[in-house]
Amino acid sequence: MKKIGILTSGGDAPGMNACIRAAVRTALAGNLDIYGIKWGYAGLIRGEIEPLDRKVIANIIHQGGTILGTARSEEFRTKEGRAKAINVLQETGIEGLILIGGDGTFRGGTLLSQECGVSIVGIPGTIDNDCYGTDYTIGFDTAINTALEAIDRIRDTATAHDRLFFVEVMGRNTGFIALESGLAGGAEELLIPEAPVSVEELCARLGDNFRAGKRSAIVVVAEAEHPGESFRIAREIKDRIGYESRVCILGHIQRGGPPTARDRVLASSLGVAAVQALTEGKSGCMIGEINSKIVYTPLKDTWEKKKQLQTSLKDLLKILAG
Ligand code: F6P
């Protein structure tokens, strides 16, 4: 293998740049040419490819976002779109491809690896942490720390006003960000898709809390299918038991900013491992880390199998909230 490509796709995640840097350095050290594909699959279809060298990746380890740009490509979901992408790969002579992204990226990657002769490996990069085959995805640690900082700040004002707050965090249809930021932020309640709580139950539990002497509370809500659901829940609580509340939707703030040390270390180790995997002849797999060890999971499993929330953490929240 002489020539490899790298792209970032789907939602950006802090640590993607650290990962690109690690892959480029490893490739160059192994005398491989490495090319950056701009704007994810969309850029691949358009042939937006440029060589990466030491200069391009200098001083990016601490930067959020992705120097390659990213996108969600509708066209790549079609066979015709992928045929254009395969054509570009063949014309440029790229023999190995590194995909940094989440489950959507790996769905596309699975099809691409079935339809073309290029070796393909994935690296989990998404703030959602919802990829099967790795304990953590690149960007998750930064996102939960960003959410935590916001929760801490909201706690100050919630305490000052004796108020109930709903803090809505990202995570698509999973509760990983909500669970860990909620636990770390001392949330009184957690609303996540993996453990649904009815509004009746929530009212009863908040009522118990307030009767037991609490004067303020924070409910961390996973955005789930409908970002903005917190407003509806807050209204229902007001109608049922009369509690006034405030809603804060953290949104894309959770996607930006410098990656934490944990994310930089994970990104660096996966970036190195991805290049090594390609040179060892591996393909069609995602490189993750489980119990601090590099693990290879078939790309298909990363989105077909469901990663479970750590139930021990859920139990912990039950004991500590209230
Ligand atoms: O997958 C990352 C993520 O930030 C999710 O948490 C969120 O649901 C989604 O992307 C938002 O996507 P967009 O940036 O396209 O609005």
PDB file of C-alpha atoms and ligand atoms in Angstrom, residues 72 126-128 170-172 223 252 255, ligand 1:
ATOM      1  CA  ARG A  72     -23.886  14.514   5.718  1.00  0.00           C
ATOM      2  CA  THR A 126     -19.025  11.452  17.416  1.00  0.00           C
ATOM      3  CA  ILE A 127     -20.044  13.260  20.575  1.00  0.00           C
ATOM      4  CA  ASP A 128     -22.963  10.795  20.946  1.00  0.00           C
ATOM      5  CA  MET A 170     -27.515  16.215  22.581  1.00  0.00           C
ATOM      6  CA  GLY A 171     -27.044  12.511  21.862  1.00  0.00           C
ATOM      7  CA  ARG A 172     -29.413  11.896  18.960  1.00  0.00           C
ATOM      8  CA  GLU A 223     -32.809  15.428  23.102  1.00  0.00           C
ATOM      9  CA  HIS A 252     -24.265  22.774  19.270  1.00  0.00           C
ATOM     10  CA  ARG A 255     -19.911  20.009  19.548  1.00  0.00           C
TER      11      ARG A 255
HETATM   12  O1  F6P B   1     -24.393  13.190  15.975  1.00  0.00           O
HETATM   13  C1  F6P B   1     -23.961  14.359  16.595  1.00  0.00           C
HETATM   14  C2  F6P B   1     -25.094  15.321  16.808  1.00  0.00           C
HETATM   15  O2  F6P B   1     -24.589  16.480  17.409  1.00  0.00           O
HETATM   16  C3  F6P B   1     -26.276  14.761  17.602  1.00  0.00           C
HETATM   17  O3  F6P B   1     -26.060  14.769  18.980  1.00  0.00           O
HETATM   18  C4  F6P B   1     -27.372  15.686  17.161  1.00  0.00           C
HETATM   19  O4  F6P B   1     -28.635  15.063  17.295  1.00  0.00           O
HETATM   20  C5  F6P B   1     -27.049  15.941  15.716  1.00  0.00           C
HETATM   21  O5  F6P B   1     -25.664  15.678  15.554  1.00  0.00           O
HETATM   22  C6  F6P B   1     -27.338  17.345  15.244  1.00  0.00           C
HETATM   23  O6  F6P B   1     -27.082  17.374  13.881  1.00  0.00           O
HETATM   24  P1  F6P B   1     -26.945  18.717  13.031  1.00  0.00           P
HETATM   25  O7  F6P B   1     -25.627  19.334  13.381  1.00  0.00           O
HETATM   26  O8  F6P B   1     -27.004  18.256  11.628  1.00  0.00           O
HETATM   27  O9  F6P B   1     -28.075  19.591  13.462  1.00  0.00           O
END
